[in-house]
Amino acid sequence: MTEDTFRQTSASFPADFLWGAATAAHQIEGNNVSSDWWLRENSPDRDVPDRSGDAADSFHRFATDIALVAELGLQCYRFSIEWARIEPEPGRFSIAMRDHYGRMIDCCRQAGVTPVITLHHFTNPLWFARRGGWQWSGAPAAFAAYVSFLSPILTDVPWICTINEPNLLAGAPNDARTGAALPSLPAPDPRATAHIVAAHRRARTILSAASNAATGWTIAAQAYQAAPGFEDRLADFRHPREDLFLEVSREDDFVGVQAYLRTFVDETGPLPVADDVETTQMGWEYFPPALGIAVRHAHSIAHRPVLVTENGIATADDTRRIDYTAEALLGLHAAMADGIDVRGYIHWSLLDNYEWGSYRPTFGLVAWDPITFARTPKPSAHWLGNLARTGVLELPAPAGAVR
Ligand code: BGC
């Protein structure tokens, strides 16, 4: 970003820009008992502090959540379909569960909210994990069977994300992100990578015959920066972790970009976050320009229209959420002004949620009561909703700028 960008005080987004908020099934629905994560959380030797339990009970309260999206003024809701509910045992597909997600899609439409559907968001059916998860040679066919079964409810969905953060999924077999994992991203496993790429392609083939949706996948895109002297080798480090997946996006209708942070890399790998910088509840550096940097990089590899499918901050200070989001959006706007085709911005997350092992980090625009499940939008929810209505980003004071 340039000095001039930092001095900007407002930015206008296109009238048809899609504004929204995202969630993922396991993180908000509750009682996802046939999944690998449920087993992990409920094992006697569990390696995460919290169980997901009832989560935000969105499995039953989805209509409230979708109504909230609409009331706030947001235009789209990105949510995921839970494979473990659709196919709790191999080959045993549940029509009733498919109907449930079909009702969510209908509910969006009735509320005037565009559904953006994710078909796989980190969790796997337990039976799939027991067969080896994404390492299993049968994984692409199993995923294709699940997508085929779902296709009747996806006919009129405009945006479909096949697999969330395949680049993290491939690095953590049978597993997903835990809070600590991201800064020290392992290199994805080549076998899992190959199966995940094949599953994505098969899903796209099925969906192109069954629906008019724009299809793509959503990449965990970081603002990587080389430590001095490591510039040439950064590309080698980044390729298996990110660029390989962005290259697959070249075949797709769009590339979903999810960006939160920056990571410095030297010959030893990713460096720990410096002691003297502001950090979020995740321990990640507070670095809003990550979004613009990641979008520029993703577009330079994928050459496809971009949909920002996640960006946000874990903080207990909601004013910091507004600051972070405003500055991230300013960087996004600058990328668009430079000609990058960005179709929308979907904030992570609509709700505080189960952050892969812990309820402590709060990413939500909306809080909820753990006993009554009553939802309470935070000021940031109204701020983002207002931005969605006007399309004009007014920056909070000169502050938003360099910190
Ligand atoms: C994931 C979400 C997660 C968020 C914050 C993204 O990588 O898709 O499931 O909660 O980041 O860690």
Coordinates of C-alpha atoms and ligand atoms in Angstrom, one line a residue:
M1 CA 0.0 0.0 0.0
T2 CA 1.1 3.5 -0.8
E3 CA 1.3 6.6 1.5
D4 CA -1.6 8.0 -0.5
T5 CA -3.7 5.0 0.2
F6 CA -3.2 5.5 3.9
R7 CA -4.3 9.1 3.6
Q8 CA -7.6 8.2 2.0
T9 CA -10.6 8.9 4.2
S10 CA -13.4 7.2 2.2
A11 CA -13.7 4.6 -0.6
S12 CA -16.6 3.7 -2.8
F13 CA -17.3 0.1 -3.8
P14 CA -19.3 -0.9 -6.9
A15 CA -23.1 -1.1 -6.6
D16 CA -23.2 -4.8 -7.3
F17 CA -20.4 -5.7 -4.9
L18 CA -21.5 -8.5 -2.6
W19 CA -21.2 -7.9 1.1
G20 CA -21.7 -10.7 3.6
A21 CA -20.7 -12.8 6.5
A22 CA -19.5 -16.4 6.8
T23 CA -19.8 -19.3 9.1
A24 CA -19.0 -23.0 9.0
A25 CA -21.3 -25.8 10.1
H26 CA -19.2 -27.5 12.8
Q27 CA -18.3 -24.1 14.3
I28 CA -21.9 -23.0 14.9
E29 CA -24.4 -25.8 14.5
G30 CA -23.7 -28.0 17.6
N31 CA -23.8 -31.7 18.1
N32 CA -22.0 -32.7 14.9
V33 CA -21.7 -36.2 16.4
S34 CA -20.7 -38.2 13.3
S35 CA -17.7 -36.1 12.5
D36 CA -14.0 -36.6 13.1
W37 CA -13.8 -33.4 15.1
W38 CA -16.5 -34.6 17.5
L39 CA -14.5 -37.7 18.3
R40 CA -11.3 -35.6 18.7
E41 CA -13.1 -33.2 21.1
N42 CA -14.7 -35.9 23.1
S43 CA -11.8 -38.4 23.4
P44 CA -10.4 -38.9 26.9
D45 CA -7.0 -37.8 25.6
R46 CA -8.3 -34.8 23.7
D47 CA -5.8 -32.3 22.6
V48 CA -8.0 -29.2 22.5
P49 CA -9.3 -27.3 25.5
D50 CA -13.0 -27.0 24.6
R51 CA -15.7 -29.3 23.1
S52 CA -17.9 -27.8 20.5
G53 CA -21.0 -29.1 22.2
D54 CA -24.2 -27.2 21.3
A55 CA -22.1 -24.5 19.7
A56 CA -24.5 -21.6 18.8
D57 CA -27.2 -24.1 18.1
S58 CA -27.5 -22.8 14.6
F59 CA -28.6 -26.1 13.4
H60 CA -32.0 -25.2 14.8
R61 CA -31.6 -21.4 14.8
F62 CA -30.5 -20.9 11.2
A63 CA -33.6 -18.9 10.4
T64 CA -32.7 -16.4 13.1
D65 CA -29.2 -16.1 11.8
I66 CA -30.3 -15.6 8.2
A67 CA -32.9 -13.0 9.3
L68 CA -30.1 -11.2 11.1
V69 CA -27.9 -11.1 8.0
A70 CA -30.8 -9.5 6.2
E71 CA -31.7 -7.1 8.9
L72 CA -28.1 -5.9 9.2
G73 CA -28.1 -5.0 5.5
L74 CA -25.7 -7.7 4.4
Q75 CA -26.5 -9.3 1.0
C76 CA -25.0 -12.7 1.3
Y77 CA -24.5 -15.5 3.8
R78 CA -21.7 -18.0 3.4
F79 CA -22.3 -21.2 5.3
S80 CA -21.3 -24.8 4.9
I81 CA -23.1 -28.1 4.5
E82 CA -21.9 -30.8 6.9
W83 CA -20.9 -34.0 5.1
A84 CA -21.0 -36.0 8.3
R85 CA -24.7 -35.3 8.7
I86 CA -25.5 -36.0 5.0
E87 CA -23.6 -39.3 5.0
P88 CA -23.1 -40.4 8.6
E89 CA -22.2 -43.9 7.5
P90 CA -20.5 -44.8 4.2
G91 CA -23.1 -44.8 1.4
R92 CA -26.0 -44.0 3.8
F93 CA -27.2 -40.7 2.6
S94 CA -29.8 -38.8 4.5
I95 CA -32.6 -37.2 2.5
A96 CA -33.9 -35.5 5.6
M97 CA -30.6 -33.8 6.2
R98 CA -30.3 -32.8 2.6
D99 CA -33.8 -31.2 3.0
H100 CA -32.6 -29.4 6.1
Y101 CA -29.9 -27.6 4.0
G102 CA -32.3 -27.1 1.2
R103 CA -34.5 -25.3 3.7
M104 CA -31.5 -23.1 4.7
I105 CA -31.1 -22.2 1.0
D106 CA -34.8 -21.4 0.7
C107 CA -34.7 -19.4 3.8
C108 CA -31.9 -17.2 2.4
R109 CA -33.9 -16.6 -0.7
Q110 CA -37.0 -15.7 1.2
A111 CA -35.0 -13.2 3.2
G112 CA -33.4 -11.7 0.1
V113 CA -30.0 -13.1 1.1
T114 CA -27.7 -14.7 -1.5
P115 CA -26.5 -18.1 -0.3
V116 CA -22.8 -18.8 -0.8
I117 CA -22.4 -22.5 0.0
T118 CA -19.3 -24.4 1.1
L119 CA -19.4 -28.1 0.6
H120 CA -16.5 -29.1 2.9
H121 CA -15.2 -26.9 5.7
F122 CA -12.5 -28.9 7.5
T123 CA -14.6 -31.6 9.2
N124 CA -15.0 -35.1 7.7
P125 CA -17.4 -37.9 8.4
L126 CA -15.8 -40.1 11.0
W127 CA -15.9 -43.2 8.7
F128 CA -14.0 -41.2 6.1
A129 CA -11.4 -40.2 8.5
R130 CA -11.0 -43.8 9.7
R131 CA -10.3 -44.9 6.1
G132 CA -7.4 -42.5 6.0
G133 CA -9.2 -39.2 5.3
W134 CA -7.7 -37.3 2.4
Q135 CA -4.8 -39.7 2.3
W136 CA -7.2 -42.5 1.2
S137 CA -7.2 -43.3 -2.5
G138 CA -11.0 -43.5 -2.4
A139 CA -11.4 -39.9 -1.1
P140 CA -12.1 -38.2 -4.4
A141 CA -14.8 -40.7 -5.4
A142 CA -16.4 -40.5 -1.9
F143 CA -16.5 -36.7 -2.1
A144 CA -17.9 -36.9 -5.6
A145 CA -20.7 -39.2 -4.4
Y146 CA -21.6 -36.7 -1.6
V147 CA -21.6 -33.8 -4.1
S148 CA -23.8 -35.8 -6.5
F149 CA -26.3 -36.5 -3.8
L150 CA -26.4 -32.8 -2.8
S151 CA -26.8 -31.5 -6.3
P152 CA -30.6 -31.3 -6.4
I153 CA -30.6 -28.6 -3.7
L154 CA -27.8 -26.7 -5.4
T155 CA -29.4 -26.1 -8.7
D156 CA -30.1 -22.4 -8.2
V157 CA -27.3 -21.5 -5.8
P158 CA -25.2 -18.7 -7.4
W159 CA -21.9 -19.4 -5.6
I160 CA -20.4 -22.7 -4.5
C161 CA -17.1 -23.2 -2.7
T162 CA -16.1 -26.9 -3.0
I163 CA -13.5 -27.2 -0.4
N164 CA -12.4 -24.7 2.3
E165 CA -8.7 -24.0 2.6
P166 CA -7.6 -27.1 0.7
N167 CA -4.0 -25.9 1.4
L168 CA -4.5 -26.3 5.2
L169 CA -6.6 -29.4 4.8
A170 CA -3.8 -31.1 2.9
G171 CA -1.3 -30.2 5.6
A172 CA -3.2 -31.7 8.5
P173 CA -4.5 -35.2 7.6
N174 CA -7.8 -36.0 9.2
D175 CA -7.6 -32.8 10.9
A176 CA -8.0 -29.1 10.4
R177 CA -6.6 -25.9 11.6
T178 CA -6.1 -25.4 15.3
G179 CA -5.4 -21.9 16.5
A180 CA -1.7 -22.4 16.8
A181 CA -1.2 -24.1 13.5
L182 CA -1.4 -21.3 11.0
P183 CA 1.8 -19.4 11.5
S184 CA 3.8 -22.6 11.4
L185 CA 2.0 -24.1 8.4
P186 CA 3.3 -27.5 7.6
A187 CA 4.0 -28.3 3.9
P188 CA 0.9 -30.0 2.6
D189 CA 1.2 -33.7 2.1
P190 CA 1.6 -34.4 -1.6
R191 CA -0.7 -37.5 -1.6
A192 CA -3.5 -35.6 0.3
T193 CA -3.0 -32.7 -2.0
A194 CA -3.5 -34.8 -5.1
H195 CA -6.7 -36.3 -3.7
I196 CA -8.1 -33.0 -2.7
V197 CA -7.3 -31.5 -6.1
A198 CA -9.0 -34.5 -7.8
A199 CA -12.0 -34.2 -5.5
H200 CA -12.4 -30.5 -6.3
R201 CA -12.2 -31.2 -10.0
R202 CA -14.8 -34.0 -9.8
A203 CA -17.1 -31.7 -7.7
R204 CA -16.9 -29.0 -10.3
T205 CA -17.7 -31.4 -13.1
I206 CA -20.8 -32.6 -11.3
L207 CA -21.9 -29.1 -10.4
S208 CA -21.4 -27.7 -13.9
A209 CA -23.9 -30.3 -15.1
A210 CA -26.3 -29.8 -12.2
S211 CA -26.3 -26.1 -11.5
N212 CA -25.6 -22.6 -12.9
A213 CA -23.4 -21.8 -9.9
A214 CA -20.0 -20.1 -10.1
T215 CA -17.8 -22.7 -8.5
G216 CA -14.3 -22.4 -7.0
W217 CA -12.5 -23.1 -3.8
T218 CA -11.3 -20.9 -1.0
I219 CA -7.6 -20.6 -0.3
A220 CA -5.9 -19.7 3.0
A221 CA -3.9 -16.9 1.5
Q222 CA -1.3 -15.2 3.5
A223 CA 0.7 -12.1 3.1
Y224 CA 4.1 -13.9 3.0
Q225 CA 7.1 -11.7 3.3
A226 CA 10.7 -12.8 2.8
A227 CA 13.2 -12.0 5.5
P228 CA 16.1 -10.1 3.9
G229 CA 18.2 -12.4 1.7
F230 CA 15.5 -15.1 1.4
E231 CA 13.5 -13.4 -1.5
D232 CA 14.4 -16.0 -4.1
R233 CA 13.5 -19.0 -1.9
L234 CA 10.2 -17.6 -0.7
A235 CA 8.6 -18.8 -4.0
D236 CA 9.8 -22.4 -3.3
F237 CA 8.4 -22.2 0.2
R238 CA 5.1 -20.8 -0.9
H239 CA 4.4 -23.0 -3.9
P240 CA 3.3 -26.3 -2.2
R241 CA 1.5 -24.3 0.6
E242 CA -0.4 -21.9 -1.5
D243 CA 0.4 -21.3 -5.2
L244 CA -0.2 -24.9 -6.3
F245 CA -3.8 -24.5 -5.1
L246 CA -4.1 -21.1 -6.8
E247 CA -2.9 -22.6 -10.0
V248 CA -5.8 -25.1 -9.8
S249 CA -8.1 -22.1 -9.5
R250 CA -7.2 -21.1 -13.0
E251 CA -9.7 -23.7 -14.2
D252 CA -12.5 -22.3 -11.9
D253 CA -15.1 -19.5 -12.1
F254 CA -13.6 -17.6 -9.2
V255 CA -11.0 -17.9 -6.5
G256 CA -12.0 -17.5 -2.9
V257 CA -9.4 -15.6 -0.9
Q258 CA -9.2 -15.8 2.9
A259 CA -6.6 -13.6 4.5
Y260 CA -5.9 -12.7 8.1
L261 CA -2.2 -12.2 8.7
R262 CA 1.3 -11.8 7.4
T263 CA 4.1 -14.3 7.9
F264 CA 7.8 -13.6 7.5
V265 CA 9.8 -16.5 6.2
D266 CA 13.5 -17.2 6.2
E267 CA 15.7 -20.3 5.5
T268 CA 14.4 -21.8 8.7
G269 CA 10.8 -21.4 7.7
P270 CA 8.1 -19.2 9.1
L271 CA 9.3 -16.8 11.9
P272 CA 7.5 -16.4 15.2
V273 CA 5.5 -13.2 15.6
A274 CA 7.7 -10.4 16.8
D275 CA 7.4 -9.4 20.5
D276 CA 6.8 -5.8 19.9
V277 CA 3.7 -5.9 17.6
E278 CA 0.0 -5.9 18.5
T279 CA -1.5 -9.4 18.3
T280 CA -5.0 -10.7 18.2
Q281 CA -6.6 -13.3 20.4
M282 CA -5.1 -15.9 18.0
G283 CA -1.6 -14.6 18.7
W284 CA -1.5 -13.4 15.1
E285 CA 0.0 -10.1 14.2
Y286 CA -2.6 -7.3 13.8
F287 CA -1.9 -6.6 10.2
P288 CA -4.9 -5.5 8.1
P289 CA -3.0 -4.9 4.9
A290 CA -2.7 -8.7 4.6
L291 CA -6.0 -8.8 2.7
G292 CA -5.0 -6.5 -0.1
I293 CA -1.6 -8.2 -0.4
A294 CA -3.1 -11.6 -0.4
V295 CA -5.7 -10.7 -3.0
R296 CA -3.1 -9.2 -5.3
H297 CA -0.9 -12.3 -5.0
A298 CA -3.8 -14.7 -5.5
H299 CA -5.0 -12.9 -8.6
S300 CA -1.5 -12.8 -10.0
I301 CA -1.4 -16.6 -9.9
A302 CA -5.1 -17.6 -10.5
H303 CA -6.0 -14.8 -13.0
R304 CA -9.7 -15.3 -12.0
P305 CA -12.3 -13.0 -10.4
V306 CA -11.8 -12.9 -6.7
L307 CA -14.4 -13.4 -4.0
V308 CA -13.1 -12.6 -0.5
T309 CA -14.6 -15.5 1.3
E310 CA -13.1 -14.7 4.7
N311 CA -11.3 -11.9 6.5
G312 CA -11.7 -10.8 10.1
I313 CA -10.1 -10.6 13.5
A314 CA -10.3 -12.4 16.9
T315 CA -10.7 -9.7 19.4
A316 CA -12.7 -8.9 22.5
D317 CA -12.4 -5.2 21.6
D318 CA -15.1 -4.6 18.9
T319 CA -13.7 -1.2 18.0
R320 CA -10.5 -2.9 17.0
R321 CA -12.7 -5.2 14.7
I322 CA -14.0 -2.1 13.0
D323 CA -10.5 -0.6 12.7
Y324 CA -9.1 -3.8 11.3
T325 CA -11.9 -4.4 8.8
A326 CA -11.9 -0.8 7.6
E327 CA -8.1 -0.9 6.9
A328 CA -8.3 -4.3 5.3
L329 CA -11.1 -3.0 3.0
L330 CA -9.1 0.0 2.1
G331 CA -6.3 -2.3 0.9
L332 CA -8.9 -4.3 -1.0
H333 CA -10.2 -1.2 -2.6
A334 CA -6.7 -0.2 -3.7
A335 CA -6.3 -3.6 -5.3
M336 CA -9.6 -3.1 -7.1
A337 CA -8.5 0.4 -8.2
D338 CA -5.5 -1.2 -9.7
G339 CA -7.8 -3.4 -11.9
I340 CA -8.3 -6.6 -9.9
D341 CA -11.8 -8.0 -10.4
V342 CA -13.1 -8.5 -6.8
R343 CA -16.8 -9.5 -6.6
G344 CA -17.4 -9.3 -2.9
Y345 CA -16.3 -9.3 0.7
I346 CA -17.5 -11.9 3.2
H347 CA -16.5 -11.3 6.7
W348 CA -15.4 -14.0 9.1
S349 CA -17.5 -14.5 11.0
L350 CA -21.2 -13.8 11.4
L351 CA -21.2 -15.4 14.9
D352 CA -18.7 -15.9 17.7
N353 CA -18.0 -19.6 17.2
Y354 CA -16.0 -22.7 18.0
E355 CA -12.5 -21.8 16.9
W356 CA -11.2 -25.3 16.3
G357 CA -10.7 -26.3 19.9
S358 CA -11.6 -23.2 21.8
Y359 CA -14.4 -20.7 22.3
R360 CA -12.0 -18.1 23.6
P361 CA -11.1 -16.3 20.3
T362 CA -14.2 -14.3 19.3
F363 CA -14.3 -13.5 15.6
G364 CA -18.0 -12.7 15.5
L365 CA -20.0 -9.7 14.4
V366 CA -22.7 -11.1 16.6
A367 CA -22.3 -12.6 20.2
W368 CA -24.7 -15.1 21.7
D369 CA -25.7 -16.3 25.1
P370 CA -24.5 -19.8 25.9
I371 CA -27.7 -20.6 27.9
T372 CA -30.5 -18.9 25.9
F373 CA -28.6 -18.7 22.6
A374 CA -30.0 -15.2 22.2
R375 CA -28.0 -13.3 19.5
T376 CA -26.6 -9.8 20.2
P377 CA -25.1 -7.9 17.2
K378 CA -22.0 -6.0 18.1
P379 CA -21.4 -2.4 16.9
S380 CA -19.2 -3.9 14.1
A381 CA -22.2 -5.8 12.7
H382 CA -24.1 -2.6 12.3
W383 CA -21.0 -0.8 11.0
L384 CA -20.5 -3.5 8.3
G385 CA -24.3 -3.6 7.5
N386 CA -24.3 0.1 7.0
L387 CA -21.3 -0.2 4.7
A388 CA -23.1 -2.9 2.7
R389 CA -26.1 -0.6 2.3
T390 CA -24.1 2.5 1.2
G391 CA -21.1 0.9 -0.5
V392 CA -19.0 3.8 0.9
L393 CA -16.3 3.1 3.4
E394 CA -15.7 6.0 5.8
L395 CA -12.5 5.5 7.6
P396 CA -12.5 6.0 11.3
A397 CA -10.2 9.1 11.9
P398 CA -6.7 9.2 10.4
A399 CA -6.0 6.4 12.9
G400 CA -7.0 3.5 10.7
A401 CA -3.7 4.3 9.0
V402 CA -0.3 3.1 10.0
R403 CA 0.0 1.5 13.4
Ligands
BGC1 C1 -11.2 -21.0 8.6 C2 -12.2 -20.8 9.7 C3 -11.5 -20.3 10.9 C4 -10.9 -19.0 10.6 C5 -10.1 -18.3 11.8 C6 -10.2 -19.9 8.5 O1 -9.0 -20.4 8.2 O2 -11.8 -21.3 7.4 O3 -12.8 -22.0 10.0 O4 -12.3 -20.2 12.0 O5 -9.9 -19.1 9.6 O6 -9.1 -19.1 12.3

